[in-house]
């Protein structure tokens, strides 16, 4: 409990019961058991004395006479009176040593209580002004969470604008990259599409209609990830609204009805923008499906007239793939074709199949890059930025009015808490004033015992 002995004061009782010819002088002087704060002997009333009605004052006189007779050399350092003065002096000294830390704790609690009272409000502010201030504060907090300049930065998870950026750069990008341009397109399906696009008359070149139909079919697979991205962004925006409403610094927790109304208005605004954003994303995918731009500078094959020497498109493509590293050739298909009975001359159908596959892969990658770049911009413009720009005006239009008393009706919990905080502030201020009247103890404090009193010297 007290390994260093800095807080231990020993007291020896029943000294009057010792046998004649014996004493406790060695013990009382600390020669047997050393104690830093000393050993004090006292003589209390016995049960017989109490029953016979001996008073405390009479016992103190008899105690003083006992120590004077038995322990004359140290009689001034023992007895109940001396014990009282010693304990009192030790207590005062301990309090003075603890004053700096105690004052610091009281100041910290006082600051915390005043901050809480500021959050709770004084209940006397102008209703309309307070309503406008709360809506403005909520709107600024929401915008700050998206822009990344919020005062309360979370460290346990991505939140707000950082989460939105993660969805764009990681989730959407990874999902789009995982979509295979040739998924679901077997060689048989490609050849069947080529034959159906040719009709009754065989064609000299690969029908462009077959390529367009097949590549559009693959482009449609990009629609679902984009719409899922809209859902993820909408969910994050709704989560930001809920966090801003529940934020202690927003001041909305004082007014449950206003808190619900602001949450509903913000959620309705987000919900109203979601169908529009989905529609814009749908339109963008439809735009990609509306026109297959084979003249794109990054497309594998620009025009038929660019094939030199009168060779077919299939021959030129395969020769071009052998001499360039800008695009990938389907090696498995080439190996399968070369293993046939004519290793130097591929049959027309197999060459057309390889050509269509390369064309689809090339054009699909172009569209995928365009989707990966444009869809985040569509979502930001029609959903995120729109809500940031119109949130405060929507709140003012829906909620601001002169008779705002019903919205600013405080809950019973808030009223009770305000009274408790005010009472705590009053008590802490009184304690602070009392502490200011006391002088802290100096670093080195020693005390000397005189025959009449216990005195401190600094």
Short mmCIF file of N, CA and C in Angstrom, two decimals, residues 292-407:
data_model
loop_
_atom_site.label_atom_id
_atom_site.label_comp_id
_atom_site.label_asym_id
_atom_site.label_seq_id
_atom_site.Cartn_x
_atom_site.Cartn_y
_atom_site.Cartn_z
N UNK A 292 -20.90 2.29 -83.63
CA UNK A 292 -19.62 1.60 -83.49
C UNK A 292 -18.61 2.35 -84.35
N UNK A 293 -17.74 3.07 -83.70
CA UNK A 293 -16.79 3.95 -84.38
C UNK A 293 -15.54 3.17 -84.76
N UNK A 294 -15.59 2.54 -85.90
CA UNK A 294 -14.42 1.78 -86.37
C UNK A 294 -13.30 2.68 -86.86
N UNK A 295 -13.58 3.97 -86.95
CA UNK A 295 -12.53 4.92 -87.34
C UNK A 295 -11.78 5.50 -86.17
N UNK A 296 -11.98 4.96 -84.98
CA UNK A 296 -11.28 5.44 -83.80
C UNK A 296 -9.77 5.23 -83.98
N UNK A 297 -8.97 6.23 -83.64
CA UNK A 297 -7.52 6.09 -83.87
C UNK A 297 -6.87 4.93 -83.13
N UNK A 298 -7.49 4.47 -82.04
CA UNK A 298 -6.92 3.35 -81.31
C UNK A 298 -7.49 2.01 -81.74
N UNK A 299 -8.41 2.04 -82.66
CA UNK A 299 -9.01 0.78 -83.11
C UNK A 299 -8.00 -0.02 -83.92
N UNK A 300 -8.09 -1.35 -83.83
CA UNK A 300 -7.10 -2.24 -84.46
C UNK A 300 -7.06 -2.09 -85.96
N UNK A 301 -8.20 -1.91 -86.57
CA UNK A 301 -8.28 -1.86 -88.03
C UNK A 301 -9.09 -0.64 -88.43
N UNK A 302 -8.50 0.28 -89.21
CA UNK A 302 -9.20 1.51 -89.55
C UNK A 302 -10.13 1.32 -90.74
N UNK A 303 -9.60 1.04 -91.87
CA UNK A 303 -10.44 0.90 -93.06
C UNK A 303 -9.91 -0.24 -93.94
N UNK A 304 -10.82 -0.82 -94.75
CA UNK A 304 -10.44 -1.90 -95.65
C UNK A 304 -9.45 -1.44 -96.69
N UNK A 305 -9.57 -0.19 -97.13
CA UNK A 305 -8.68 0.31 -98.18
C UNK A 305 -7.24 0.43 -97.71
N UNK A 306 -7.03 0.38 -96.40
CA UNK A 306 -5.67 0.51 -95.89
C UNK A 306 -4.89 -0.79 -95.97
N UNK A 307 -5.55 -1.88 -96.37
CA UNK A 307 -4.85 -3.15 -96.48
C UNK A 307 -4.02 -3.16 -97.75
N UNK A 308 -2.71 -3.27 -97.65
CA UNK A 308 -1.86 -3.17 -98.84
C UNK A 308 -1.81 -4.48 -99.63
N UNK A 309 -1.51 -4.34 -100.91
CA UNK A 309 -1.23 -5.48 -101.75
C UNK A 309 -2.43 -6.32 -102.09
N UNK A 310 -3.64 -5.83 -101.86
CA UNK A 310 -4.83 -6.59 -102.21
C UNK A 310 -5.06 -7.79 -101.35
N UNK A 311 -4.34 -7.93 -100.21
CA UNK A 311 -4.54 -9.08 -99.35
C UNK A 311 -5.83 -8.93 -98.56
N UNK A 312 -6.33 -10.07 -98.09
CA UNK A 312 -7.58 -10.04 -97.32
C UNK A 312 -7.32 -9.44 -95.94
N UNK A 313 -8.38 -9.00 -95.28
CA UNK A 313 -8.27 -8.43 -93.94
C UNK A 313 -7.69 -9.45 -92.95
N UNK A 314 -8.10 -10.72 -93.09
CA UNK A 314 -7.61 -11.74 -92.17
C UNK A 314 -6.11 -11.94 -92.30
N UNK A 315 -5.61 -12.00 -93.55
CA UNK A 315 -4.18 -12.19 -93.76
C UNK A 315 -3.39 -11.01 -93.23
N UNK A 316 -3.89 -9.79 -93.51
CA UNK A 316 -3.16 -8.59 -93.08
C UNK A 316 -3.14 -8.50 -91.55
N UNK A 317 -4.27 -8.85 -90.91
CA UNK A 317 -4.35 -8.77 -89.46
C UNK A 317 -3.38 -9.74 -88.79
N UNK A 318 -3.36 -10.99 -89.30
CA UNK A 318 -2.47 -11.98 -88.70
C UNK A 318 -1.01 -11.58 -88.91
N UNK A 319 -0.69 -11.06 -90.09
CA UNK A 319 0.68 -10.63 -90.33
C UNK A 319 1.05 -9.45 -89.46
N UNK A 320 0.09 -8.56 -89.29
CA UNK A 320 0.34 -7.38 -88.45
C UNK A 320 0.53 -7.78 -86.98
N UNK A 321 -0.21 -8.75 -86.51
CA UNK A 321 -0.10 -9.19 -85.12
C UNK A 321 1.24 -9.85 -84.85
N UNK A 322 1.83 -10.50 -85.88
CA UNK A 322 3.12 -11.15 -85.68
C UNK A 322 4.25 -10.13 -85.54
N UNK A 323 4.04 -8.91 -86.04
CA UNK A 323 5.10 -7.92 -86.06
C UNK A 323 4.88 -6.76 -85.09
N UNK A 324 3.91 -6.83 -84.22
CA UNK A 324 3.65 -5.71 -83.29
C UNK A 324 3.37 -6.26 -81.91
N UNK A 325 3.57 -5.40 -80.94
CA UNK A 325 3.30 -5.78 -79.54
C UNK A 325 2.24 -4.90 -78.90
N UNK A 326 1.55 -4.10 -79.72
CA UNK A 326 0.58 -3.17 -79.14
C UNK A 326 -0.69 -3.88 -78.71
N UNK A 327 -1.05 -4.99 -79.34
CA UNK A 327 -2.25 -5.74 -78.95
C UNK A 327 -1.89 -7.21 -78.85
N UNK A 328 -2.77 -7.97 -78.26
CA UNK A 328 -2.52 -9.40 -78.03
C UNK A 328 -3.27 -10.23 -79.07
N UNK A 329 -2.61 -11.29 -79.56
CA UNK A 329 -3.23 -12.26 -80.46
C UNK A 329 -3.64 -13.45 -79.63
N UNK A 330 -4.74 -14.01 -79.95
CA UNK A 330 -5.21 -15.18 -79.23
C UNK A 330 -4.35 -16.37 -79.62
N UNK A 331 -3.32 -16.63 -78.83
CA UNK A 331 -2.35 -17.67 -79.17
C UNK A 331 -2.99 -19.05 -79.19
N UNK A 332 -3.94 -19.27 -78.29
CA UNK A 332 -4.56 -20.59 -78.27
C UNK A 332 -5.27 -20.88 -79.58
N UNK A 333 -5.95 -19.86 -80.12
CA UNK A 333 -6.63 -20.06 -81.40
C UNK A 333 -5.63 -20.31 -82.53
N UNK A 334 -4.52 -19.54 -82.51
CA UNK A 334 -3.54 -19.72 -83.58
C UNK A 334 -2.89 -21.11 -83.50
N UNK A 335 -2.60 -21.55 -82.28
CA UNK A 335 -2.00 -22.88 -82.13
C UNK A 335 -2.96 -23.96 -82.62
N UNK A 336 -4.24 -23.78 -82.28
CA UNK A 336 -5.22 -24.76 -82.71
C UNK A 336 -5.34 -24.79 -84.23
N UNK A 337 -5.27 -23.58 -84.82
CA UNK A 337 -5.40 -23.53 -86.28
C UNK A 337 -4.17 -24.10 -86.98
N UNK A 338 -2.99 -23.82 -86.44
CA UNK A 338 -1.76 -24.28 -87.07
C UNK A 338 -1.58 -25.79 -86.95
N UNK A 339 -2.31 -26.43 -86.00
CA UNK A 339 -2.20 -27.87 -85.82
C UNK A 339 -3.04 -28.64 -86.82
N UNK A 340 -3.75 -27.92 -87.68
CA UNK A 340 -4.57 -28.61 -88.67
C UNK A 340 -3.69 -29.16 -89.81
N UNK A 341 -4.31 -29.75 -90.73
CA UNK A 341 -3.58 -30.45 -91.81
C UNK A 341 -2.87 -29.49 -92.74
N UNK A 342 -3.29 -28.21 -92.76
CA UNK A 342 -2.63 -27.23 -93.62
C UNK A 342 -1.96 -26.19 -92.72
N UNK A 343 -0.74 -26.41 -92.27
CA UNK A 343 -0.09 -25.51 -91.32
C UNK A 343 0.19 -24.13 -91.90
N UNK A 344 0.36 -23.96 -93.17
CA UNK A 344 0.72 -22.67 -93.74
C UNK A 344 -0.48 -21.89 -94.23
N UNK A 345 -1.59 -22.52 -94.40
CA UNK A 345 -2.77 -21.83 -94.94
C UNK A 345 -3.95 -22.12 -94.05
N UNK A 346 -4.41 -21.14 -93.35
CA UNK A 346 -5.57 -21.29 -92.47
C UNK A 346 -6.83 -21.23 -93.29
N UNK A 347 -7.79 -22.04 -92.95
CA UNK A 347 -9.04 -22.00 -93.70
C UNK A 347 -9.76 -20.69 -93.43
N UNK A 348 -10.63 -20.34 -94.29
CA UNK A 348 -11.29 -19.04 -94.26
C UNK A 348 -12.11 -18.83 -92.98
N UNK A 349 -12.83 -19.82 -92.53
CA UNK A 349 -13.70 -19.67 -91.36
C UNK A 349 -12.89 -19.39 -90.09
N UNK A 350 -11.78 -20.14 -89.93
CA UNK A 350 -10.97 -19.94 -88.74
C UNK A 350 -10.33 -18.56 -88.74
N UNK A 351 -9.88 -18.12 -89.92
CA UNK A 351 -9.29 -16.79 -89.98
C UNK A 351 -10.32 -15.71 -89.70
N UNK A 352 -11.52 -15.88 -90.18
CA UNK A 352 -12.58 -14.91 -89.91
C UNK A 352 -12.92 -14.88 -88.42
N UNK A 353 -12.90 -16.04 -87.77
CA UNK A 353 -13.20 -16.12 -86.33
C UNK A 353 -12.14 -15.38 -85.53
N UNK A 354 -10.86 -15.61 -85.86
CA UNK A 354 -9.78 -14.91 -85.17
C UNK A 354 -9.86 -13.41 -85.41
N UNK A 355 -10.20 -13.02 -86.61
CA UNK A 355 -10.30 -11.61 -86.93
C UNK A 355 -11.40 -10.94 -86.11
N UNK A 356 -12.57 -11.56 -86.03
CA UNK A 356 -13.69 -11.00 -85.26
C UNK A 356 -13.31 -10.90 -83.77
N UNK A 357 -12.65 -11.91 -83.26
CA UNK A 357 -12.25 -11.87 -81.86
C UNK A 357 -11.29 -10.71 -81.58
N UNK A 358 -10.33 -10.51 -82.47
CA UNK A 358 -9.39 -9.40 -82.29
C UNK A 358 -10.09 -8.06 -82.39
N UNK A 359 -10.99 -7.94 -83.33
CA UNK A 359 -11.73 -6.69 -83.49
C UNK A 359 -12.57 -6.39 -82.25
N UNK A 360 -13.25 -7.41 -81.73
CA UNK A 360 -14.08 -7.22 -80.53
C UNK A 360 -13.22 -6.81 -79.35
N UNK A 361 -12.10 -7.49 -79.15
CA UNK A 361 -11.23 -7.14 -78.02
C UNK A 361 -10.72 -5.71 -78.13
N UNK A 362 -10.32 -5.31 -79.32
CA UNK A 362 -9.78 -3.97 -79.50
C UNK A 362 -10.84 -2.91 -79.24
N UNK A 363 -12.01 -3.08 -79.84
CA UNK A 363 -13.05 -2.05 -79.68
C UNK A 363 -13.62 -2.06 -78.27
N UNK A 364 -13.75 -3.24 -77.68
CA UNK A 364 -14.28 -3.34 -76.33
C UNK A 364 -13.37 -2.62 -75.33
N UNK A 365 -12.07 -2.74 -75.50
CA UNK A 365 -11.15 -2.05 -74.60
C UNK A 365 -11.27 -0.54 -74.73
N UNK A 366 -11.53 -0.06 -75.96
CA UNK A 366 -11.73 1.38 -76.15
C UNK A 366 -12.97 1.85 -75.40
N UNK A 367 -14.07 1.12 -75.54
CA UNK A 367 -15.32 1.49 -74.87
C UNK A 367 -15.16 1.39 -73.35
N UNK A 368 -14.49 0.35 -72.91
CA UNK A 368 -14.30 0.17 -71.47
C UNK A 368 -13.52 1.33 -70.86
N UNK A 369 -12.48 1.79 -71.52
CA UNK A 369 -11.74 2.95 -71.04
C UNK A 369 -12.60 4.19 -71.02
N UNK A 370 -13.44 4.35 -72.02
CA UNK A 370 -14.33 5.51 -72.06
C UNK A 370 -15.34 5.46 -70.92
N UNK A 371 -15.88 4.26 -70.65
CA UNK A 371 -16.83 4.10 -69.54
C UNK A 371 -16.15 4.38 -68.21
N UNK A 372 -14.96 3.86 -68.04
CA UNK A 372 -14.24 4.04 -66.79
C UNK A 372 -13.93 5.52 -66.54
N UNK A 373 -13.77 6.29 -67.58
CA UNK A 373 -13.48 7.71 -67.44
C UNK A 373 -14.74 8.56 -67.31
N UNK A 374 -15.80 8.21 -68.00
CA UNK A 374 -16.97 9.08 -68.10
C UNK A 374 -18.00 8.83 -67.00
N UNK A 375 -18.22 7.58 -66.63
CA UNK A 375 -19.25 7.27 -65.65
C UNK A 375 -19.01 7.99 -64.32
N UNK A 376 -17.78 8.01 -63.76
CA UNK A 376 -17.57 8.81 -62.54
C UNK A 376 -17.91 10.28 -62.72
N UNK A 377 -17.63 10.82 -63.91
CA UNK A 377 -17.97 12.23 -64.16
C UNK A 377 -19.48 12.43 -64.19
N UNK A 378 -20.20 11.48 -64.76
CA UNK A 378 -21.66 11.57 -64.79
C UNK A 378 -22.22 11.53 -63.37
N UNK A 379 -21.72 10.61 -62.57
CA UNK A 379 -22.22 10.48 -61.19
C UNK A 379 -21.89 11.74 -60.39
N UNK A 380 -20.69 12.26 -60.54
CA UNK A 380 -20.32 13.47 -59.81
C UNK A 380 -21.19 14.65 -60.21
N UNK A 381 -21.47 14.79 -61.50
CA UNK A 381 -22.23 15.95 -61.96
C UNK A 381 -23.71 15.86 -61.57
N UNK A 382 -24.32 14.74 -61.82
CA UNK A 382 -25.77 14.64 -61.64
C UNK A 382 -26.18 14.24 -60.21
N UNK A 383 -25.26 13.72 -59.41
CA UNK A 383 -25.64 13.28 -58.08
C UNK A 383 -24.84 14.01 -56.98
N UNK A 384 -23.55 13.81 -56.97
CA UNK A 384 -22.75 14.33 -55.85
C UNK A 384 -22.71 15.85 -55.85
N UNK A 385 -22.25 16.44 -56.95
CA UNK A 385 -22.11 17.90 -56.99
C UNK A 385 -23.45 18.61 -56.94
N UNK A 386 -24.46 18.00 -57.52
CA UNK A 386 -25.79 18.63 -57.50
C UNK A 386 -26.29 18.75 -56.07
N UNK A 387 -26.15 17.70 -55.30
CA UNK A 387 -26.62 17.73 -53.90
C UNK A 387 -25.79 18.72 -53.09
N UNK A 388 -24.48 18.77 -53.32
CA UNK A 388 -23.64 19.73 -52.61
C UNK A 388 -24.08 21.17 -52.91
N UNK A 389 -24.41 21.45 -54.16
CA UNK A 389 -24.77 22.82 -54.56
C UNK A 389 -26.18 23.22 -54.14
N UNK A 390 -27.08 22.25 -53.99
CA UNK A 390 -28.49 22.58 -53.75
C UNK A 390 -29.01 22.15 -52.39
N UNK A 391 -28.16 21.56 -51.54
CA UNK A 391 -28.65 21.06 -50.27
C UNK A 391 -29.17 22.18 -49.37
N UNK A 392 -28.39 23.22 -49.19
CA UNK A 392 -28.81 24.29 -48.28
C UNK A 392 -30.06 25.01 -48.80
N UNK A 393 -30.11 25.29 -50.08
CA UNK A 393 -31.30 25.95 -50.63
C UNK A 393 -32.53 25.07 -50.50
N UNK A 394 -32.36 23.76 -50.63
CA UNK A 394 -33.49 22.84 -50.47
C UNK A 394 -33.97 22.83 -49.02
N UNK A 395 -33.05 22.85 -48.08
CA UNK A 395 -33.42 22.88 -46.68
C UNK A 395 -34.15 24.17 -46.32
N UNK A 396 -33.66 25.28 -46.83
CA UNK A 396 -34.31 26.56 -46.55
C UNK A 396 -35.71 26.60 -47.17
N UNK A 397 -35.84 26.12 -48.39
CA UNK A 397 -37.14 26.14 -49.06
C UNK A 397 -38.15 25.24 -48.37
N UNK A 398 -37.71 24.14 -47.81
CA UNK A 398 -38.64 23.17 -47.22
C UNK A 398 -38.91 23.42 -45.73
N UNK A 399 -37.92 23.95 -45.00
CA UNK A 399 -38.05 24.00 -43.54
C UNK A 399 -38.06 25.40 -42.95
N UNK A 400 -37.46 26.37 -43.62
CA UNK A 400 -37.34 27.70 -43.01
C UNK A 400 -38.68 28.43 -43.02
N UNK A 401 -39.09 28.86 -41.87
CA UNK A 401 -40.33 29.63 -41.72
C UNK A 401 -40.26 30.42 -40.42
N UNK A 402 -41.16 31.39 -40.30
CA UNK A 402 -41.11 32.28 -39.14
C UNK A 402 -41.55 31.59 -37.86
N UNK A 403 -42.55 30.72 -37.95
CA UNK A 403 -43.02 30.00 -36.76
C UNK A 403 -42.29 28.66 -36.65
N UNK A 404 -41.06 28.74 -36.21
CA UNK A 404 -40.20 27.55 -36.15
C UNK A 404 -40.22 26.91 -34.78
N UNK A 405 -41.17 27.28 -33.93
CA UNK A 405 -41.19 26.74 -32.58
C UNK A 405 -41.39 25.24 -32.52
N UNK A 406 -42.21 24.68 -33.44
CA UNK A 406 -42.45 23.24 -33.40
C UNK A 406 -41.21 22.45 -33.78
N UNK A 407 -40.41 22.98 -34.73
CA UNK A 407 -39.19 22.29 -35.14
C UNK A 407 -38.10 22.39 -34.08
#
